[in-house]
């Protein structure tokens, strides 16, 4: 716990992060959820969750994730690089994402402008298991990611998604992200967001 004097010297946005983190930690201790790094042995479960998400995007008429990406090799690389994370409930994997620090070259070519040029956490490949949709698990995962950023003394979180990914766009709005412009991946535009 930091002293009141030190706390008052912290910029306002960082104080807000501090409060959010403490509330989140308290709530997390009352649940059976965990957000942790994935292991290579968990690739089959993770790939099943991603396949479900790929199929949902297809059924929604989107071209997102319909070009062979992501795939098991991408997941393996994530995990080997220490950036693959899973959300678990009672030790059952219910979600997956890749979380990186200062590591997205395409973000340097944004058509628009980021809120900050500071260190940032970025996440990709967010997917929740079919049976856990509509229960706030994606929001929970993104809150864990924000907490991860704070623990690394980083106050900027960036992400992007397809123009027609309505659930993710709504989640960005609900969690206070700001639309910053467009970034391009594999020839397709993505809406880029930052929370600071």
mmCIF file with all atom_site columns, C-alpha atoms in Angstrom:
data_model
loop_
_atom_site.group_PDB
_atom_site.id
_atom_site.type_symbol
_atom_site.label_atom_id
_atom_site.label_alt_id
_atom_site.label_comp_id
_atom_site.label_asym_id
_atom_site.label_entity_id
_atom_site.label_seq_id
_atom_site.pdbx_PDB_ins_code
_atom_site.Cartn_x
_atom_site.Cartn_y
_atom_site.Cartn_z
_atom_site.occupancy
_atom_site.B_iso_or_equiv
_atom_site.pdbx_formal_charge
_atom_site.auth_seq_id
_atom_site.auth_comp_id
_atom_site.auth_asym_id
_atom_site.auth_atom_id
_atom_site.pdbx_PDB_model_num
ATOM 1   C CA . UNK A 1 1   ? 0.000   0.000   0.000   1.00 0.00 ? 1   UNK A CA 1
ATOM 2   C CA . UNK A 1 2   ? 1.387   3.398   -0.918  1.00 0.00 ? 2   UNK A CA 1
ATOM 3   C CA . UNK A 1 3   ? 1.208   6.350   1.490   1.00 0.00 ? 3   UNK A CA 1
ATOM 4   C CA . UNK A 1 4   ? -1.346  9.131   0.982   1.00 0.00 ? 4   UNK A CA 1
ATOM 5   C CA . UNK A 1 5   ? 1.471   11.642  0.343   1.00 0.00 ? 5   UNK A CA 1
ATOM 6   C CA . UNK A 1 6   ? 2.990   9.517   -2.412  1.00 0.00 ? 6   UNK A CA 1
ATOM 7   C CA . UNK A 1 7   ? -0.465  8.736   -3.797  1.00 0.00 ? 7   UNK A CA 1
ATOM 8   C CA . UNK A 1 8   ? -1.300  12.451  -4.154  1.00 0.00 ? 8   UNK A CA 1
ATOM 9   C CA . UNK A 1 9   ? 1.884   12.967  -6.184  1.00 0.00 ? 9   UNK A CA 1
ATOM 10  C CA . UNK A 1 10  ? 0.755   10.393  -8.766  1.00 0.00 ? 10  UNK A CA 1
ATOM 11  C CA . UNK A 1 11  ? -0.937  11.878  -11.884 1.00 0.00 ? 11  UNK A CA 1
ATOM 12  C CA . UNK A 1 12  ? -4.731  11.549  -11.908 1.00 0.00 ? 12  UNK A CA 1
ATOM 13  C CA . UNK A 1 13  ? -4.950  8.901   -14.646 1.00 0.00 ? 13  UNK A CA 1
ATOM 14  C CA . UNK A 1 14  ? -2.453  6.728   -12.796 1.00 0.00 ? 14  UNK A CA 1
ATOM 15  C CA . UNK A 1 15  ? -4.415  7.145   -9.556  1.00 0.00 ? 15  UNK A CA 1
ATOM 16  C CA . UNK A 1 16  ? -7.528  5.920   -11.367 1.00 0.00 ? 16  UNK A CA 1
ATOM 17  C CA . UNK A 1 17  ? -5.588  2.871   -12.585 1.00 0.00 ? 17  UNK A CA 1
ATOM 18  C CA . UNK A 1 18  ? -4.444  2.278   -9.013  1.00 0.00 ? 18  UNK A CA 1
ATOM 19  C CA . UNK A 1 19  ? -8.038  2.302   -7.713  1.00 0.00 ? 19  UNK A CA 1
ATOM 20  C CA . UNK A 1 20  ? -9.234  0.027   -10.512 1.00 0.00 ? 20  UNK A CA 1
ATOM 21  C CA . UNK A 1 21  ? -6.435  -2.410  -9.800  1.00 0.00 ? 21  UNK A CA 1
ATOM 22  C CA . UNK A 1 22  ? -7.267  -2.615  -6.091  1.00 0.00 ? 22  UNK A CA 1
ATOM 23  C CA . UNK A 1 23  ? -10.985 -3.148  -6.733  1.00 0.00 ? 23  UNK A CA 1
ATOM 24  C CA . UNK A 1 24  ? -10.146 -5.754  -9.381  1.00 0.00 ? 24  UNK A CA 1
ATOM 25  C CA . UNK A 1 25  ? -7.773  -7.599  -7.071  1.00 0.00 ? 25  UNK A CA 1
ATOM 26  C CA . UNK A 1 26  ? -10.418 -7.699  -4.340  1.00 0.00 ? 26  UNK A CA 1
ATOM 27  C CA . UNK A 1 27  ? -13.036 -9.059  -6.731  1.00 0.00 ? 27  UNK A CA 1
ATOM 28  C CA . UNK A 1 28  ? -10.598 -11.575 -8.235  1.00 0.00 ? 28  UNK A CA 1
ATOM 29  C CA . UNK A 1 29  ? -9.888  -13.074 -4.829  1.00 0.00 ? 29  UNK A CA 1
ATOM 30  C CA . UNK A 1 30  ? -13.595 -13.852 -4.476  1.00 0.00 ? 30  UNK A CA 1
ATOM 31  C CA . UNK A 1 31  ? -13.749 -15.880 -7.691  1.00 0.00 ? 31  UNK A CA 1
ATOM 32  C CA . UNK A 1 32  ? -12.151 -18.942 -9.217  1.00 0.00 ? 32  UNK A CA 1
ATOM 33  C CA . UNK A 1 33  ? -10.810 -17.064 -12.242 1.00 0.00 ? 33  UNK A CA 1
ATOM 34  C CA . UNK A 1 34  ? -7.169  -16.856 -13.217 1.00 0.00 ? 34  UNK A CA 1
ATOM 35  C CA . UNK A 1 35  ? -5.351  -15.031 -16.015 1.00 0.00 ? 35  UNK A CA 1
ATOM 36  C CA . UNK A 1 36  ? -1.991  -16.621 -16.649 1.00 0.00 ? 36  UNK A CA 1
ATOM 37  C CA . UNK A 1 37  ? 0.554   -17.536 -19.286 1.00 0.00 ? 37  UNK A CA 1
ATOM 38  C CA . UNK A 1 38  ? -0.414  -20.508 -21.411 1.00 0.00 ? 38  UNK A CA 1
ATOM 39  C CA . UNK A 1 39  ? 1.642   -23.675 -21.770 1.00 0.00 ? 39  UNK A CA 1
ATOM 40  C CA . UNK A 1 40  ? 2.398   -25.627 -24.938 1.00 0.00 ? 40  UNK A CA 1
ATOM 41  C CA . UNK A 1 41  ? 0.375   -28.583 -23.661 1.00 0.00 ? 41  UNK A CA 1
ATOM 42  C CA . UNK A 1 42  ? -2.725  -26.372 -23.731 1.00 0.00 ? 42  UNK A CA 1
ATOM 43  C CA . UNK A 1 43  ? -2.575  -25.645 -27.467 1.00 0.00 ? 43  UNK A CA 1
ATOM 44  C CA . UNK A 1 44  ? -5.382  -28.152 -28.306 1.00 0.00 ? 44  UNK A CA 1
ATOM 45  C CA . UNK A 1 45  ? -7.844  -26.462 -25.913 1.00 0.00 ? 45  UNK A CA 1
ATOM 46  C CA . UNK A 1 46  ? -6.795  -22.985 -27.070 1.00 0.00 ? 46  UNK A CA 1
ATOM 47  C CA . UNK A 1 47  ? -7.084  -23.927 -30.736 1.00 0.00 ? 47  UNK A CA 1
ATOM 48  C CA . UNK A 1 48  ? -10.588 -25.302 -30.160 1.00 0.00 ? 48  UNK A CA 1
ATOM 49  C CA . UNK A 1 49  ? -11.636 -21.937 -28.666 1.00 0.00 ? 49  UNK A CA 1
ATOM 50  C CA . UNK A 1 50  ? -10.093 -20.034 -31.577 1.00 0.00 ? 50  UNK A CA 1
ATOM 51  C CA . UNK A 1 51  ? -11.777 -22.345 -34.112 1.00 0.00 ? 51  UNK A CA 1
ATOM 52  C CA . UNK A 1 52  ? -15.118 -21.558 -32.495 1.00 0.00 ? 52  UNK A CA 1
ATOM 53  C CA . UNK A 1 53  ? -14.375 -17.826 -32.806 1.00 0.00 ? 53  UNK A CA 1
ATOM 54  C CA . UNK A 1 54  ? -13.277 -18.225 -36.436 1.00 0.00 ? 54  UNK A CA 1
ATOM 55  C CA . UNK A 1 55  ? -16.527 -20.036 -37.231 1.00 0.00 ? 55  UNK A CA 1
ATOM 56  C CA . UNK A 1 56  ? -18.596 -17.350 -35.485 1.00 0.00 ? 56  UNK A CA 1
ATOM 57  C CA . UNK A 1 57  ? -16.922 -14.641 -37.539 1.00 0.00 ? 57  UNK A CA 1
ATOM 58  C CA . UNK A 1 58  ? -17.654 -16.628 -40.716 1.00 0.00 ? 58  UNK A CA 1
ATOM 59  C CA . UNK A 1 59  ? -21.312 -17.076 -39.798 1.00 0.00 ? 59  UNK A CA 1
ATOM 60  C CA . UNK A 1 60  ? -21.531 -13.323 -39.156 1.00 0.00 ? 60  UNK A CA 1
ATOM 61  C CA . UNK A 1 61  ? -20.377 -12.722 -42.721 1.00 0.00 ? 61  UNK A CA 1
ATOM 62  C CA . UNK A 1 62  ? -17.036 -11.229 -41.734 1.00 0.00 ? 62  UNK A CA 1
ATOM 63  C CA . UNK A 1 63  ? -13.731 -11.723 -43.526 1.00 0.00 ? 63  UNK A CA 1
ATOM 64  C CA . UNK A 1 64  ? -11.870 -11.400 -40.214 1.00 0.00 ? 64  UNK A CA 1
ATOM 65  C CA . UNK A 1 65  ? -9.887  -14.541 -39.394 1.00 0.00 ? 65  UNK A CA 1
ATOM 66  C CA . UNK A 1 66  ? -10.973 -16.226 -42.653 1.00 0.00 ? 66  UNK A CA 1
ATOM 67  C CA . UNK A 1 67  ? -7.517  -16.310 -44.267 1.00 0.00 ? 67  UNK A CA 1
ATOM 68  C CA . UNK A 1 68  ? -5.857  -19.103 -42.283 1.00 0.00 ? 68  UNK A CA 1
ATOM 69  C CA . UNK A 1 69  ? -4.959  -16.794 -39.401 1.00 0.00 ? 69  UNK A CA 1
ATOM 70  C CA . UNK A 1 70  ? -4.820  -17.432 -36.531 1.00 0.00 ? 70  UNK A CA 1
ATOM 71  C CA . UNK A 1 71  ? -3.694  -21.052 -36.556 1.00 0.00 ? 71  UNK A CA 1
ATOM 72  C CA . UNK A 1 72  ? -1.980  -23.545 -34.197 1.00 0.00 ? 72  UNK A CA 1
ATOM 73  C CA . UNK A 1 73  ? 1.464   -22.382 -35.323 1.00 0.00 ? 73  UNK A CA 1
ATOM 74  C CA . UNK A 1 74  ? 0.621   -18.805 -34.319 1.00 0.00 ? 74  UNK A CA 1
ATOM 75  C CA . UNK A 1 75  ? -0.533  -20.015 -30.897 1.00 0.00 ? 75  UNK A CA 1
ATOM 76  C CA . UNK A 1 76  ? 2.645   -22.051 -30.464 1.00 0.00 ? 76  UNK A CA 1
ATOM 77  C CA . UNK A 1 77  ? 4.784   -19.043 -31.323 1.00 0.00 ? 77  UNK A CA 1
ATOM 78  C CA . UNK A 1 78  ? 2.819   -16.893 -28.860 1.00 0.00 ? 78  UNK A CA 1
ATOM 79  C CA . UNK A 1 79  ? 3.429   -19.366 -26.060 1.00 0.00 ? 79  UNK A CA 1
ATOM 80  C CA . UNK A 1 80  ? 7.092   -19.920 -26.908 1.00 0.00 ? 80  UNK A CA 1
ATOM 81  C CA . UNK A 1 81  ? 7.588   -16.147 -26.832 1.00 0.00 ? 81  UNK A CA 1
ATOM 82  C CA . UNK A 1 82  ? 5.839   -15.882 -23.469 1.00 0.00 ? 82  UNK A CA 1
ATOM 83  C CA . UNK A 1 83  ? 2.956   -13.753 -24.764 1.00 0.00 ? 83  UNK A CA 1
ATOM 84  C CA . UNK A 1 84  ? 0.137   -16.314 -24.922 1.00 0.00 ? 84  UNK A CA 1
ATOM 85  C CA . UNK A 1 85  ? -2.325  -15.979 -22.022 1.00 0.00 ? 85  UNK A CA 1
ATOM 86  C CA . UNK A 1 86  ? -5.386  -17.934 -20.968 1.00 0.00 ? 86  UNK A CA 1
ATOM 87  C CA . UNK A 1 87  ? -8.385  -17.029 -18.842 1.00 0.00 ? 87  UNK A CA 1
ATOM 88  C CA . UNK A 1 88  ? -9.460  -19.952 -16.689 1.00 0.00 ? 88  UNK A CA 1
ATOM 89  C CA . UNK A 1 89  ? -12.454 -20.678 -14.479 1.00 0.00 ? 89  UNK A CA 1
ATOM 90  C CA . UNK A 1 90  ? -11.918 -23.479 -11.980 1.00 0.00 ? 90  UNK A CA 1
ATOM 91  C CA . UNK A 1 91  ? -8.853  -24.442 -14.051 1.00 0.00 ? 91  UNK A CA 1
ATOM 92  C CA . UNK A 1 92  ? -10.910 -24.797 -17.248 1.00 0.00 ? 92  UNK A CA 1
ATOM 93  C CA . UNK A 1 93  ? -9.572  -22.674 -20.106 1.00 0.00 ? 93  UNK A CA 1
ATOM 94  C CA . UNK A 1 94  ? -12.366 -20.364 -21.242 1.00 0.00 ? 94  UNK A CA 1
ATOM 95  C CA . UNK A 1 95  ? -10.446 -17.693 -23.168 1.00 0.00 ? 95  UNK A CA 1
ATOM 96  C CA . UNK A 1 96  ? -7.227  -16.883 -24.963 1.00 0.00 ? 96  UNK A CA 1
ATOM 97  C CA . UNK A 1 97  ? -5.279  -13.804 -26.038 1.00 0.00 ? 97  UNK A CA 1
ATOM 98  C CA . UNK A 1 98  ? -1.747  -12.713 -26.900 1.00 0.00 ? 98  UNK A CA 1
ATOM 99  C CA . UNK A 1 99  ? -0.442  -9.814  -24.784 1.00 0.00 ? 99  UNK A CA 1
ATOM 100 C CA . UNK A 1 100 ? 2.685   -7.921  -25.792 1.00 0.00 ? 100 UNK A CA 1
ATOM 101 C CA . UNK A 1 101 ? 4.591   -4.887  -24.557 1.00 0.00 ? 101 UNK A CA 1
ATOM 102 C CA . UNK A 1 102 ? 5.736   -2.258  -27.097 1.00 0.00 ? 102 UNK A CA 1
ATOM 103 C CA . UNK A 1 103 ? 5.623   -4.848  -29.856 1.00 0.00 ? 103 UNK A CA 1
ATOM 104 C CA . UNK A 1 104 ? 3.393   -4.014  -32.800 1.00 0.00 ? 104 UNK A CA 1
ATOM 105 C CA . UNK A 1 105 ? 5.256   -2.503  -35.784 1.00 0.00 ? 105 UNK A CA 1
ATOM 106 C CA . UNK A 1 106 ? 2.030   -1.833  -37.692 1.00 0.00 ? 106 UNK A CA 1
ATOM 107 C CA . UNK A 1 107 ? 0.938   0.595   -34.993 1.00 0.00 ? 107 UNK A CA 1
ATOM 108 C CA . UNK A 1 108 ? 3.746   2.931   -36.014 1.00 0.00 ? 108 UNK A CA 1
ATOM 109 C CA . UNK A 1 109 ? 1.963   3.366   -39.359 1.00 0.00 ? 109 UNK A CA 1
ATOM 110 C CA . UNK A 1 110 ? -1.449  4.293   -37.980 1.00 0.00 ? 110 UNK A CA 1
ATOM 111 C CA . UNK A 1 111 ? -3.640  6.392   -40.252 1.00 0.00 ? 111 UNK A CA 1
ATOM 112 C CA . UNK A 1 112 ? -4.690  8.723   -37.480 1.00 0.00 ? 112 UNK A CA 1
ATOM 113 C CA . UNK A 1 113 ? -3.025  9.474   -34.150 1.00 0.00 ? 113 UNK A CA 1
ATOM 114 C CA . UNK A 1 114 ? -2.547  7.593   -30.909 1.00 0.00 ? 114 UNK A CA 1
ATOM 115 C CA . UNK A 1 115 ? -3.382  9.326   -27.634 1.00 0.00 ? 115 UNK A CA 1
ATOM 116 C CA . UNK A 1 116 ? 0.172   8.762   -26.389 1.00 0.00 ? 116 UNK A CA 1
ATOM 117 C CA . UNK A 1 117 ? 3.627   7.781   -27.562 1.00 0.00 ? 117 UNK A CA 1
ATOM 118 C CA . UNK A 1 118 ? 4.488   6.127   -24.265 1.00 0.00 ? 118 UNK A CA 1
ATOM 119 C CA . UNK A 1 119 ? 5.121   2.473   -23.487 1.00 0.00 ? 119 UNK A CA 1
ATOM 120 C CA . UNK A 1 120 ? 2.044   0.394   -24.209 1.00 0.00 ? 120 UNK A CA 1
ATOM 121 C CA . UNK A 1 121 ? 0.521   -3.033  -23.850 1.00 0.00 ? 121 UNK A CA 1
ATOM 122 C CA . UNK A 1 122 ? -1.177  -4.448  -26.939 1.00 0.00 ? 122 UNK A CA 1
ATOM 123 C CA . UNK A 1 123 ? -3.326  -7.548  -27.231 1.00 0.00 ? 123 UNK A CA 1
ATOM 124 C CA . UNK A 1 124 ? -4.407  -9.684  -30.169 1.00 0.00 ? 124 UNK A CA 1
ATOM 125 C CA . UNK A 1 125 ? -6.422  -12.856 -30.849 1.00 0.00 ? 125 UNK A CA 1
ATOM 126 C CA . UNK A 1 126 ? -9.020  -12.388 -28.121 1.00 0.00 ? 126 UNK A CA 1
ATOM 127 C CA . UNK A 1 127 ? -11.342 -15.405 -28.078 1.00 0.00 ? 127 UNK A CA 1
ATOM 128 C CA . UNK A 1 128 ? -13.836 -16.768 -25.561 1.00 0.00 ? 128 UNK A CA 1
ATOM 129 C CA . UNK A 1 129 ? -15.133 -20.345 -25.510 1.00 0.00 ? 129 UNK A CA 1
ATOM 130 C CA . UNK A 1 130 ? -18.573 -20.810 -27.066 1.00 0.00 ? 130 UNK A CA 1
ATOM 131 C CA . UNK A 1 131 ? -20.204 -21.976 -23.828 1.00 0.00 ? 131 UNK A CA 1
ATOM 132 C CA . UNK A 1 132 ? -19.018 -18.858 -21.976 1.00 0.00 ? 132 UNK A CA 1
ATOM 133 C CA . UNK A 1 133 ? -20.241 -16.193 -24.386 1.00 0.00 ? 133 UNK A CA 1
ATOM 134 C CA . UNK A 1 134 ? -22.589 -13.525 -23.088 1.00 0.00 ? 134 UNK A CA 1
ATOM 135 C CA . UNK A 1 135 ? -21.340 -13.838 -19.507 1.00 0.00 ? 135 UNK A CA 1
ATOM 136 C CA . UNK A 1 136 ? -18.914 -10.914 -19.429 1.00 0.00 ? 136 UNK A CA 1
ATOM 137 C CA . UNK A 1 137 ? -15.797 -13.060 -19.880 1.00 0.00 ? 137 UNK A CA 1
ATOM 138 C CA . UNK A 1 138 ? -14.263 -10.899 -22.633 1.00 0.00 ? 138 UNK A CA 1
ATOM 139 C CA . UNK A 1 139 ? -14.676 -7.855  -20.401 1.00 0.00 ? 139 UNK A CA 1
ATOM 140 C CA . UNK A 1 140 ? -13.080 -9.779  -17.552 1.00 0.00 ? 140 UNK A CA 1
ATOM 141 C CA . UNK A 1 141 ? -10.135 -10.735 -19.773 1.00 0.00 ? 141 UNK A CA 1
ATOM 142 C CA . UNK A 1 142 ? -9.572  -7.158  -20.925 1.00 0.00 ? 142 UNK A CA 1
ATOM 143 C CA . UNK A 1 143 ? -9.673  -5.994  -17.313 1.00 0.00 ? 143 UNK A CA 1
ATOM 144 C CA . UNK A 1 144 ? -6.995  -8.563  -16.478 1.00 0.00 ? 144 UNK A CA 1
ATOM 145 C CA . UNK A 1 145 ? -4.925  -7.186  -19.368 1.00 0.00 ? 145 UNK A CA 1
ATOM 146 C CA . UNK A 1 146 ? -5.272  -3.648  -18.013 1.00 0.00 ? 146 UNK A CA 1
ATOM 147 C CA . UNK A 1 147 ? -4.153  -4.916  -14.608 1.00 0.00 ? 147 UNK A CA 1
ATOM 148 C CA . UNK A 1 148 ? -1.180  -6.645  -16.249 1.00 0.00 ? 148 UNK A CA 1
ATOM 149 C CA . UNK A 1 149 ? -0.226  -3.321  -17.853 1.00 0.00 ? 149 UNK A CA 1
ATOM 150 C CA . UNK A 1 150 ? -0.469  -1.510  -14.527 1.00 0.00 ? 150 UNK A CA 1
ATOM 151 C CA . UNK A 1 151 ? 1.693   -4.117  -12.807 1.00 0.00 ? 151 UNK A CA 1
ATOM 152 C CA . UNK A 1 152 ? 4.334   -3.407  -15.452 1.00 0.00 ? 152 UNK A CA 1
ATOM 153 C CA . UNK A 1 153 ? 3.976   0.352   -14.775 1.00 0.00 ? 153 UNK A CA 1
ATOM 154 C CA . UNK A 1 154 ? 2.425   0.884   -18.207 1.00 0.00 ? 154 UNK A CA 1
ATOM 155 C CA . UNK A 1 155 ? -0.664  3.085   -18.499 1.00 0.00 ? 155 UNK A CA 1
ATOM 156 C CA . UNK A 1 156 ? -1.468  2.798   -22.205 1.00 0.00 ? 156 UNK A CA 1
ATOM 157 C CA . UNK A 1 157 ? -3.328  -0.189  -23.633 1.00 0.00 ? 157 UNK A CA 1
ATOM 158 C CA . UNK A 1 158 ? -3.806  -0.436  -27.403 1.00 0.00 ? 158 UNK A CA 1
ATOM 159 C CA . UNK A 1 159 ? -5.838  -2.798  -29.547 1.00 0.00 ? 159 UNK A CA 1
ATOM 160 C CA . UNK A 1 160 ? -7.517  -3.104  -32.921 1.00 0.00 ? 160 UNK A CA 1
ATOM 161 C CA . UNK A 1 161 ? -10.380 -5.008  -34.447 1.00 0.00 ? 161 UNK A CA 1
ATOM 162 C CA . UNK A 1 162 ? -12.313 -5.455  -37.658 1.00 0.00 ? 162 UNK A CA 1
ATOM 163 C CA . UNK A 1 163 ? -14.856 -2.802  -38.655 1.00 0.00 ? 163 UNK A CA 1
ATOM 164 C CA . UNK A 1 164 ? -17.698 -5.329  -38.383 1.00 0.00 ? 164 UNK A CA 1
ATOM 165 C CA . UNK A 1 165 ? -16.736 -6.906  -35.056 1.00 0.00 ? 165 UNK A CA 1
ATOM 166 C CA . UNK A 1 166 ? -19.663 -5.351  -33.193 1.00 0.00 ? 166 UNK A CA 1
ATOM 167 C CA . UNK A 1 167 ? -19.176 -7.166  -29.865 1.00 0.00 ? 167 UNK A CA 1
ATOM 168 C CA . UNK A 1 168 ? -15.539 -6.030  -29.626 1.00 0.00 ? 168 UNK A CA 1
ATOM 169 C CA . UNK A 1 169 ? -16.347 -2.480  -30.735 1.00 0.00 ? 169 UNK A CA 1
ATOM 170 C CA . UNK A 1 170 ? -19.067 -2.286  -28.080 1.00 0.00 ? 170 UNK A CA 1
ATOM 171 C CA . UNK A 1 171 ? -16.661 -3.611  -25.459 1.00 0.00 ? 171 UNK A CA 1
ATOM 172 C CA . UNK A 1 172 ? -14.062 -0.972  -26.337 1.00 0.00 ? 172 UNK A CA 1
ATOM 173 C CA . UNK A 1 173 ? -16.702 1.719   -25.874 1.00 0.00 ? 173 UNK A CA 1
ATOM 174 C CA . UNK A 1 174 ? -17.928 0.238   -22.596 1.00 0.00 ? 174 UNK A CA 1
ATOM 175 C CA . UNK A 1 175 ? -14.401 0.077   -21.171 1.00 0.00 ? 175 UNK A CA 1
ATOM 176 C CA . UNK A 1 176 ? -13.508 3.653   -22.129 1.00 0.00 ? 176 UNK A CA 1
ATOM 177 C CA . UNK A 1 177 ? -11.233 3.135   -25.129 1.00 0.00 ? 177 UNK A CA 1
ATOM 178 C CA . UNK A 1 178 ? -10.739 5.990   -27.606 1.00 0.00 ? 178 UNK A CA 1
ATOM 179 C CA . UNK A 1 179 ? -10.889 5.458   -31.368 1.00 0.00 ? 179 UNK A CA 1
ATOM 180 C CA . UNK A 1 180 ? -7.549  6.636   -32.819 1.00 0.00 ? 180 UNK A CA 1
ATOM 181 C CA . UNK A 1 181 ? -7.626  5.709   -36.525 1.00 0.00 ? 181 UNK A CA 1
ATOM 182 C CA . UNK A 1 182 ? -6.873  2.768   -38.763 1.00 0.00 ? 182 UNK A CA 1
ATOM 183 C CA . UNK A 1 183 ? -4.080  0.218   -38.904 1.00 0.00 ? 183 UNK A CA 1
ATOM 184 C CA . UNK A 1 184 ? -3.549  -2.442  -41.561 1.00 0.00 ? 184 UNK A CA 1
ATOM 185 C CA . UNK A 1 185 ? -2.909  -6.168  -41.211 1.00 0.00 ? 185 UNK A CA 1
ATOM 186 C CA . UNK A 1 186 ? -2.502  -8.541  -44.143 1.00 0.00 ? 186 UNK A CA 1
ATOM 187 C CA . UNK A 1 187 ? -3.929  -5.863  -46.455 1.00 0.00 ? 187 UNK A CA 1
ATOM 188 C CA . UNK A 1 188 ? -7.079  -5.179  -44.407 1.00 0.00 ? 188 UNK A CA 1
ATOM 189 C CA . UNK A 1 189 ? -7.933  -2.088  -42.364 1.00 0.00 ? 189 UNK A CA 1
ATOM 190 C CA . UNK A 1 190 ? -8.652  -2.396  -38.640 1.00 0.00 ? 190 UNK A CA 1
ATOM 191 C CA . UNK A 1 191 ? -10.114 0.149   -36.244 1.00 0.00 ? 191 UNK A CA 1
ATOM 192 C CA . UNK A 1 192 ? -7.435  1.109   -33.708 1.00 0.00 ? 192 UNK A CA 1
ATOM 193 C CA . UNK A 1 193 ? -8.163  2.031   -30.091 1.00 0.00 ? 193 UNK A CA 1
ATOM 194 C CA . UNK A 1 194 ? -6.222  3.176   -27.054 1.00 0.00 ? 194 UNK A CA 1
ATOM 195 C CA . UNK A 1 195 ? -7.073  3.399   -23.374 1.00 0.00 ? 195 UNK A CA 1
ATOM 196 C CA . UNK A 1 196 ? -4.956  5.738   -21.292 1.00 0.00 ? 196 UNK A CA 1
#
